[in-house]
Amino acid sequence: MKELHSFAWYAARISPKLPKKAFKPVPGRLWGGLAYLLIVIAGFLTIGLFSLNPFIYLAIAIVLGTSFAAMGFLGHEILHGTVVRKPWLRDLLGAIAFWPLSTGPRLWRKWHNLTHHVHTQKEDHDPDSWPTLERLSKTKVLRWIYRLPQGFRAFVSFCSLTVMFSLHSAKMFTAYIKEFNPKHQPSVWMQFILPWVFWISLLFIMGPFKWFFAFLLPLFIANAIVMGYISTNHRLNPITEVNDPLANSLTVTVPKWVDFLHFNFSYHTEHHLFPGMSSKYYPLVKEHIKSMWPERYHEMSLGKALVALWKTPRIYYEGNKLIDPRQGHVYETLGHGLDISNITFHKLDKADTLVRIIKKSKAKIGKVVKEE
């Protein structure tokens, strides 16, 4: 197994090779955000003021959904401080960018910047990590889900991408609201409530039919686009004891015009190495990573990554494997034998599974690997 290094270890070796301007904010990114904001406003006005063919509304909804997602990608960059540095302006612009996805800037920085980035792929600390077999044995809902066939689970999982970001954001609010300083909690509540007040008010102004095309359908589309990226960020990678982005993160590739529209959101390993750097410079970071550690770097097309997600389960086994407990099928992870072009599994003996879990957990484990 390759020795693991922290993101700071890699960053210290790449930083001297990068131009100084790469470490400065890039306010020019806001022009793209303004363009998307104007498109969204124009779409709302067109749907709200004119009686048009439903297929025209559908076309507008698709444009709105892609714009919602792109604004979220820019909001992610803004709230990392890579566009503007003044805290009040950063949070204001971040709030506007995340408004369609109804995620407040304070919550996002707590959940994403301060927790996910610091504890990436650590089961007990990363709010975005997937569970291990040991956690499965302790959770009735997970045990019930993993009694279902793998193909059906994959289908439901992919359908859920249309709502998953919104649901997870609400879950993160309930998980972290009490951790905020009491004097900051009212603002966190306001940032959570105000977007929904706006969208529900729009329902009464437009009526249910037009509201569906102006907000609800675009929200589903935006969720699917955002989660299409997020679902590939780490879910094919192993759990790691050291927060090593080259081991626990995946960069996906998309056409250059998609990278332009999505603010280079596909460069995820690069982002975990330099979260405070504008994604404008991530292609340059990628070049240096591939020249210095080509054997460690993980990248593949977004399409291939999604296919791999469909074909593999989401329960970790022994840290660097994935397991379907219903069948006892064990799959490798990236860097540990996973071959994207030929995804295979080996059958795990159920008795062996029980012995390994018993060594790690006192939970009742009979239900984990035995179909009921």
PDB file of C-alpha atoms in Angstrom, residues 77-282:
ATOM      1  CA  GLU A  77     -16.220  28.723  -4.915  1.00  0.00           C
ATOM      2  CA  ILE A  78     -17.311  32.047  -3.406  1.00  0.00           C
ATOM      3  CA  LEU A  79     -17.726  30.593   0.093  1.00  0.00           C
ATOM      4  CA  HIS A  80     -14.212  29.170  -0.025  1.00  0.00           C
ATOM      5  CA  GLY A  81     -13.025  32.782  -0.301  1.00  0.00           C
ATOM      6  CA  THR A  82     -11.558  32.398  -3.778  1.00  0.00           C
ATOM      7  CA  VAL A  83     -13.650  35.116  -5.448  1.00  0.00           C
ATOM      8  CA  VAL A  84     -13.800  37.857  -2.805  1.00  0.00           C
ATOM      9  CA  ARG A  85     -12.183  37.935   0.638  1.00  0.00           C
ATOM     10  CA  LYS A  86     -14.346  40.365   2.641  1.00  0.00           C
ATOM     11  CA  PRO A  87     -16.458  38.106   4.894  1.00  0.00           C
ATOM     12  CA  TRP A  88     -19.701  40.082   4.620  1.00  0.00           C
ATOM     13  CA  LEU A  89     -19.473  40.314   0.826  1.00  0.00           C
ATOM     14  CA  ARG A  90     -18.432  36.662   0.535  1.00  0.00           C
ATOM     15  CA  ASP A  91     -21.475  35.550   2.546  1.00  0.00           C
ATOM     16  CA  LEU A  92     -23.852  37.875   0.694  1.00  0.00           C
ATOM     17  CA  LEU A  93     -22.738  36.687  -2.732  1.00  0.00           C
ATOM     18  CA  GLY A  94     -22.646  33.081  -1.521  1.00  0.00           C
ATOM     19  CA  ALA A  95     -26.200  33.395  -0.219  1.00  0.00           C
ATOM     20  CA  ILE A  96     -27.398  34.708  -3.589  1.00  0.00           C
ATOM     21  CA  ALA A  97     -25.606  31.932  -5.485  1.00  0.00           C
ATOM     22  CA  PHE A  98     -26.985  29.214  -3.190  1.00  0.00           C
ATOM     23  CA  TRP A  99     -30.477  30.764  -3.030  1.00  0.00           C
ATOM     24  CA  PRO A 100     -31.990  28.367  -5.622  1.00  0.00           C
ATOM     25  CA  LEU A 101     -30.648  25.397  -3.623  1.00  0.00           C
ATOM     26  CA  SER A 102     -31.846  26.983  -0.340  1.00  0.00           C
ATOM     27  CA  THR A 103     -28.540  26.503   1.493  1.00  0.00           C
ATOM     28  CA  GLY A 104     -27.272  29.262   3.784  1.00  0.00           C
ATOM     29  CA  PRO A 105     -23.637  30.431   3.687  1.00  0.00           C
ATOM     30  CA  ARG A 106     -22.946  29.910   7.401  1.00  0.00           C
ATOM     31  CA  LEU A 107     -24.268  26.348   7.297  1.00  0.00           C
ATOM     32  CA  TRP A 108     -22.324  25.563   4.105  1.00  0.00           C
ATOM     33  CA  ARG A 109     -19.030  26.799   5.512  1.00  0.00           C
ATOM     34  CA  LYS A 110     -19.577  24.791   8.723  1.00  0.00           C
ATOM     35  CA  TRP A 111     -20.679  21.619   6.953  1.00  0.00           C
ATOM     36  CA  HIS A 112     -18.464  21.724   3.876  1.00  0.00           C
ATOM     37  CA  ASN A 113     -15.404  23.901   4.532  1.00  0.00           C
ATOM     38  CA  LEU A 114     -14.768  23.193   8.205  1.00  0.00           C
ATOM     39  CA  THR A 115     -15.936  19.591   8.470  1.00  0.00           C
ATOM     40  CA  HIS A 116     -15.956  17.750   5.139  1.00  0.00           C
ATOM     41  CA  HIS A 117     -12.625  19.195   3.959  1.00  0.00           C
ATOM     42  CA  VAL A 118     -10.892  18.617   7.281  1.00  0.00           C
ATOM     43  CA  HIS A 119     -12.222  15.073   7.819  1.00  0.00           C
ATOM     44  CA  THR A 120     -12.637  13.764   4.277  1.00  0.00           C
ATOM     45  CA  GLN A 121     -13.556  10.066   4.164  1.00  0.00           C
ATOM     46  CA  LYS A 122     -13.434   9.625   7.932  1.00  0.00           C
ATOM     47  CA  GLU A 123     -16.586   7.727   8.808  1.00  0.00           C
ATOM     48  CA  ASP A 124     -17.269   9.262  12.204  1.00  0.00           C
ATOM     49  CA  HIS A 125     -16.484  12.866  11.217  1.00  0.00           C
ATOM     50  CA  ASP A 126     -17.124  13.443   7.503  1.00  0.00           C
ATOM     51  CA  PRO A 127     -20.818  14.393   7.102  1.00  0.00           C
ATOM     52  CA  ASP A 128     -20.695  13.279   3.456  1.00  0.00           C
ATOM     53  CA  SER A 129     -19.115   9.852   3.983  1.00  0.00           C
ATOM     54  CA  TRP A 130     -20.868   6.552   3.351  1.00  0.00           C
ATOM     55  CA  PRO A 131     -21.242   3.943   6.109  1.00  0.00           C
ATOM     56  CA  THR A 132     -19.172   0.880   6.909  1.00  0.00           C
ATOM     57  CA  LEU A 133     -20.512  -2.625   7.411  1.00  0.00           C
ATOM     58  CA  GLU A 134     -20.183  -2.075  11.164  1.00  0.00           C
ATOM     59  CA  ARG A 135     -22.482   0.962  11.034  1.00  0.00           C
ATOM     60  CA  LEU A 136     -24.908  -1.000   8.862  1.00  0.00           C
ATOM     61  CA  SER A 137     -25.175  -3.637  11.578  1.00  0.00           C
ATOM     62  CA  LYS A 138     -26.348  -0.979  14.041  1.00  0.00           C
ATOM     63  CA  THR A 139     -28.880   0.830  11.837  1.00  0.00           C
ATOM     64  CA  LYS A 140     -32.272  -0.746  11.141  1.00  0.00           C
ATOM     65  CA  VAL A 141     -33.050   1.459   8.145  1.00  0.00           C
ATOM     66  CA  LEU A 142     -29.739   0.632   6.445  1.00  0.00           C
ATOM     67  CA  ARG A 143     -30.217  -3.059   7.174  1.00  0.00           C
ATOM     68  CA  TRP A 144     -33.664  -2.935   5.536  1.00  0.00           C
ATOM     69  CA  ILE A 145     -32.344  -1.053   2.493  1.00  0.00           C
ATOM     70  CA  TYR A 146     -29.505  -3.497   1.973  1.00  0.00           C
ATOM     71  CA  ARG A 147     -31.852  -6.472   1.925  1.00  0.00           C
ATOM     72  CA  LEU A 148     -33.058  -5.175  -1.434  1.00  0.00           C
ATOM     73  CA  PRO A 149     -31.385  -6.366  -4.663  1.00  0.00           C
ATOM     74  CA  GLN A 150     -28.325  -4.373  -5.795  1.00  0.00           C
ATOM     75  CA  GLY A 151     -29.879  -3.404  -9.145  1.00  0.00           C
ATOM     76  CA  PHE A 152     -33.027  -2.051  -7.510  1.00  0.00           C
ATOM     77  CA  ARG A 153     -30.968  -0.139  -4.917  1.00  0.00           C
ATOM     78  CA  ALA A 154     -28.871   1.408  -7.691  1.00  0.00           C
ATOM     79  CA  PHE A 155     -31.996   2.484  -9.577  1.00  0.00           C
ATOM     80  CA  VAL A 156     -33.548   4.091  -6.508  1.00  0.00           C
ATOM     81  CA  SER A 157     -30.221   5.702  -5.581  1.00  0.00           C
ATOM     82  CA  PHE A 158     -29.871   7.326  -8.999  1.00  0.00           C
ATOM     83  CA  CYS A 159     -33.492   8.526  -8.943  1.00  0.00           C
ATOM     84  CA  SER A 160     -32.856  10.043  -5.513  1.00  0.00           C
ATOM     85  CA  LEU A 161     -30.140  12.278  -6.955  1.00  0.00           C
ATOM     86  CA  THR A 162     -32.973  14.608  -8.040  1.00  0.00           C
ATOM     87  CA  VAL A 163     -33.686  15.470  -4.404  1.00  0.00           C
ATOM     88  CA  MET A 164     -30.581  14.363  -2.515  1.00  0.00           C
ATOM     89  CA  PHE A 165     -28.747  17.677  -2.228  1.00  0.00           C
ATOM     90  CA  SER A 166     -31.828  19.440  -0.852  1.00  0.00           C
ATOM     91  CA  LEU A 167     -32.523  16.629   1.622  1.00  0.00           C
ATOM     92  CA  HIS A 168     -28.900  16.409   2.752  1.00  0.00           C
ATOM     93  CA  SER A 169     -28.734  20.170   3.194  1.00  0.00           C
ATOM     94  CA  ALA A 170     -31.777  20.056   5.488  1.00  0.00           C
ATOM     95  CA  LYS A 171     -30.198  17.156   7.386  1.00  0.00           C
ATOM     96  CA  MET A 172     -26.989  19.148   7.848  1.00  0.00           C
ATOM     97  CA  PHE A 173     -29.007  22.054   9.241  1.00  0.00           C
ATOM     98  CA  THR A 174     -30.536  19.851  11.924  1.00  0.00           C
ATOM     99  CA  ALA A 175     -27.152  18.247  12.624  1.00  0.00           C
ATOM    100  CA  TYR A 176     -25.171  21.474  13.067  1.00  0.00           C
ATOM    101  CA  ILE A 177     -27.561  24.217  14.201  1.00  0.00           C
ATOM    102  CA  LYS A 178     -26.825  23.583  17.891  1.00  0.00           C
ATOM    103  CA  GLU A 179     -23.066  23.746  17.295  1.00  0.00           C
ATOM    104  CA  PHE A 180     -23.203  27.389  16.251  1.00  0.00           C
ATOM    105  CA  ASN A 181     -22.539  30.109  18.788  1.00  0.00           C
ATOM    106  CA  PRO A 182     -25.951  31.080  20.244  1.00  0.00           C
ATOM    107  CA  LYS A 183     -25.537  34.640  18.976  1.00  0.00           C
ATOM    108  CA  HIS A 184     -25.078  33.301  15.411  1.00  0.00           C
ATOM    109  CA  GLN A 185     -27.924  30.797  15.488  1.00  0.00           C
ATOM    110  CA  PRO A 186     -30.635  33.345  14.533  1.00  0.00           C
ATOM    111  CA  SER A 187     -28.764  34.236  11.330  1.00  0.00           C
ATOM    112  CA  VAL A 188     -28.333  30.536  10.480  1.00  0.00           C
ATOM    113  CA  TRP A 189     -32.064  30.054  10.966  1.00  0.00           C
ATOM    114  CA  MET A 190     -32.831  33.062   8.767  1.00  0.00           C
ATOM    115  CA  GLN A 191     -30.514  31.833   6.027  1.00  0.00           C
ATOM    116  CA  PHE A 192     -32.325  28.496   6.108  1.00  0.00           C
ATOM    117  CA  ILE A 193     -35.875  29.868   6.224  1.00  0.00           C
ATOM    118  CA  LEU A 194     -35.789  32.902   3.904  1.00  0.00           C
ATOM    119  CA  PRO A 195     -35.129  31.042   0.627  1.00  0.00           C
ATOM    120  CA  TRP A 196     -38.038  28.701   1.314  1.00  0.00           C
ATOM    121  CA  VAL A 197     -40.302  31.621   2.232  1.00  0.00           C
ATOM    122  CA  PHE A 198     -39.394  33.144  -1.130  1.00  0.00           C
ATOM    123  CA  TRP A 199     -40.065  29.940  -3.094  1.00  0.00           C
ATOM    124  CA  ILE A 200     -43.348  29.209  -1.319  1.00  0.00           C
ATOM    125  CA  SER A 201     -44.433  32.819  -1.866  1.00  0.00           C
ATOM    126  CA  LEU A 202     -43.668  32.359  -5.560  1.00  0.00           C
ATOM    127  CA  LEU A 203     -46.040  29.373  -5.528  1.00  0.00           C
ATOM    128  CA  PHE A 204     -48.929  31.613  -4.454  1.00  0.00           C
ATOM    129  CA  ILE A 205     -47.968  34.330  -6.933  1.00  0.00           C
ATOM    130  CA  MET A 206     -47.572  32.067  -9.980  1.00  0.00           C
ATOM    131  CA  GLY A 207     -49.938  29.238  -9.147  1.00  0.00           C
ATOM    132  CA  PRO A 208     -49.005  25.525  -8.918  1.00  0.00           C
ATOM    133  CA  PHE A 209     -48.737  24.858 -12.676  1.00  0.00           C
ATOM    134  CA  LYS A 210     -46.303  27.658 -13.492  1.00  0.00           C
ATOM    135  CA  TRP A 211     -44.462  27.212 -10.176  1.00  0.00           C
ATOM    136  CA  PHE A 212     -43.739  23.618 -11.121  1.00  0.00           C
ATOM    137  CA  PHE A 213     -41.864  24.766 -14.246  1.00  0.00           C
ATOM    138  CA  ALA A 214     -40.311  27.858 -12.644  1.00  0.00           C
ATOM    139  CA  PHE A 215     -38.951  26.244  -9.480  1.00  0.00           C
ATOM    140  CA  LEU A 216     -39.806  22.637  -8.629  1.00  0.00           C
ATOM    141  CA  LEU A 217     -38.720  20.959 -11.872  1.00  0.00           C
ATOM    142  CA  PRO A 218     -35.577  23.169 -12.138  1.00  0.00           C
ATOM    143  CA  LEU A 219     -34.766  22.224  -8.536  1.00  0.00           C
ATOM    144  CA  PHE A 220     -34.956  18.521  -9.425  1.00  0.00           C
ATOM    145  CA  ILE A 221     -32.705  19.130 -12.437  1.00  0.00           C
ATOM    146  CA  ALA A 222     -30.224  21.169 -10.390  1.00  0.00           C
ATOM    147  CA  ASN A 223     -30.105  18.471  -7.705  1.00  0.00           C
ATOM    148  CA  ALA A 224     -29.395  15.829 -10.346  1.00  0.00           C
ATOM    149  CA  ILE A 225     -26.571  17.853 -11.921  1.00  0.00           C
ATOM    150  CA  VAL A 226     -24.954  18.814  -8.619  1.00  0.00           C
ATOM    151  CA  MET A 227     -25.258  15.297  -7.170  1.00  0.00           C
ATOM    152  CA  GLY A 228     -24.035  13.791 -10.438  1.00  0.00           C
ATOM    153  CA  TYR A 229     -20.701  15.403  -9.609  1.00  0.00           C
ATOM    154  CA  ILE A 230     -20.815  15.047  -5.821  1.00  0.00           C
ATOM    155  CA  SER A 231     -21.686  11.350  -5.963  1.00  0.00           C
ATOM    156  CA  THR A 232     -18.424  10.669  -7.814  1.00  0.00           C
ATOM    157  CA  ASN A 233     -16.183  12.808  -5.588  1.00  0.00           C
ATOM    158  CA  HIS A 234     -15.296  10.111  -3.050  1.00  0.00           C
ATOM    159  CA  ARG A 235     -17.689   7.153  -3.305  1.00  0.00           C
ATOM    160  CA  LEU A 236     -15.385   4.974  -5.385  1.00  0.00           C
ATOM    161  CA  ASN A 237     -12.412   5.792  -3.155  1.00  0.00           C
ATOM    162  CA  PRO A 238     -11.392   4.056   0.078  1.00  0.00           C
ATOM    163  CA  ILE A 239     -11.744   5.298   3.613  1.00  0.00           C
ATOM    164  CA  THR A 240      -8.362   6.674   4.690  1.00  0.00           C
ATOM    165  CA  GLU A 241      -6.822   7.254   8.103  1.00  0.00           C
ATOM    166  CA  VAL A 242      -4.872  10.202   6.659  1.00  0.00           C
ATOM    167  CA  ASN A 243      -6.744  12.867   4.702  1.00  0.00           C
ATOM    168  CA  ASP A 244      -4.898  12.144   1.468  1.00  0.00           C
ATOM    169  CA  PRO A 245      -6.765  13.707  -1.506  1.00  0.00           C
ATOM    170  CA  LEU A 246      -4.880  11.590  -4.040  1.00  0.00           C
ATOM    171  CA  ALA A 247      -6.166   8.484  -2.273  1.00  0.00           C
ATOM    172  CA  ASN A 248      -9.654   9.529  -1.176  1.00  0.00           C
ATOM    173  CA  SER A 249     -10.787  11.843  -3.999  1.00  0.00           C
ATOM    174  CA  LEU A 250     -11.595  11.490  -7.686  1.00  0.00           C
ATOM    175  CA  THR A 251     -11.399  14.046 -10.488  1.00  0.00           C
ATOM    176  CA  VAL A 252     -13.854  13.465 -13.310  1.00  0.00           C
ATOM    177  CA  THR A 253     -13.484  14.703 -16.860  1.00  0.00           C
ATOM    178  CA  VAL A 254     -16.163  16.451 -18.899  1.00  0.00           C
ATOM    179  CA  PRO A 255     -16.036  18.412 -22.180  1.00  0.00           C
ATOM    180  CA  LYS A 256     -14.231  21.743 -21.874  1.00  0.00           C
ATOM    181  CA  TRP A 257     -17.396  23.709 -22.564  1.00  0.00           C
ATOM    182  CA  VAL A 258     -19.057  21.946 -19.602  1.00  0.00           C
ATOM    183  CA  ASP A 259     -16.097  22.857 -17.379  1.00  0.00           C
ATOM    184  CA  PHE A 260     -16.514  26.458 -18.532  1.00  0.00           C
ATOM    185  CA  LEU A 261     -20.228  26.483 -17.673  1.00  0.00           C
ATOM    186  CA  HIS A 262     -19.670  24.706 -14.343  1.00  0.00           C
ATOM    187  CA  PHE A 263     -16.676  26.720 -13.107  1.00  0.00           C
ATOM    188  CA  ASN A 264     -14.279  23.712 -13.292  1.00  0.00           C
ATOM    189  CA  PHE A 265     -16.235  21.874 -10.605  1.00  0.00           C
ATOM    190  CA  SER A 266     -15.027  18.553 -12.058  1.00  0.00           C
ATOM    191  CA  TYR A 267     -11.493  19.084 -10.664  1.00  0.00           C
ATOM    192  CA  HIS A 268     -12.173  17.600  -7.247  1.00  0.00           C
ATOM    193  CA  THR A 269      -8.794  16.210  -6.203  1.00  0.00           C
ATOM    194  CA  GLU A 270      -7.277  19.585  -7.064  1.00  0.00           C
ATOM    195  CA  HIS A 271      -9.939  21.300  -4.983  1.00  0.00           C
ATOM    196  CA  HIS A 272      -9.099  19.219  -1.915  1.00  0.00           C
ATOM    197  CA  LEU A 273      -5.425  20.098  -2.294  1.00  0.00           C
ATOM    198  CA  PHE A 274      -6.110  23.824  -2.681  1.00  0.00           C
ATOM    199  CA  PRO A 275      -9.628  24.646  -1.394  1.00  0.00           C
ATOM    200  CA  GLY A 276      -8.642  28.324  -1.053  1.00  0.00           C
ATOM    201  CA  MET A 277      -7.610  28.603  -4.707  1.00  0.00           C
ATOM    202  CA  SER A 278      -9.903  29.635  -7.537  1.00  0.00           C
ATOM    203  CA  SER A 279     -10.885  26.679  -9.694  1.00  0.00           C
ATOM    204  CA  LYS A 280      -9.699  28.759 -12.650  1.00  0.00           C
ATOM    205  CA  TYR A 281      -6.189  27.453 -11.861  1.00  0.00           C
ATOM    206  CA  TYR A 282      -7.056  23.808 -11.220  1.00  0.00           C
TER     207      TYR A 282
END
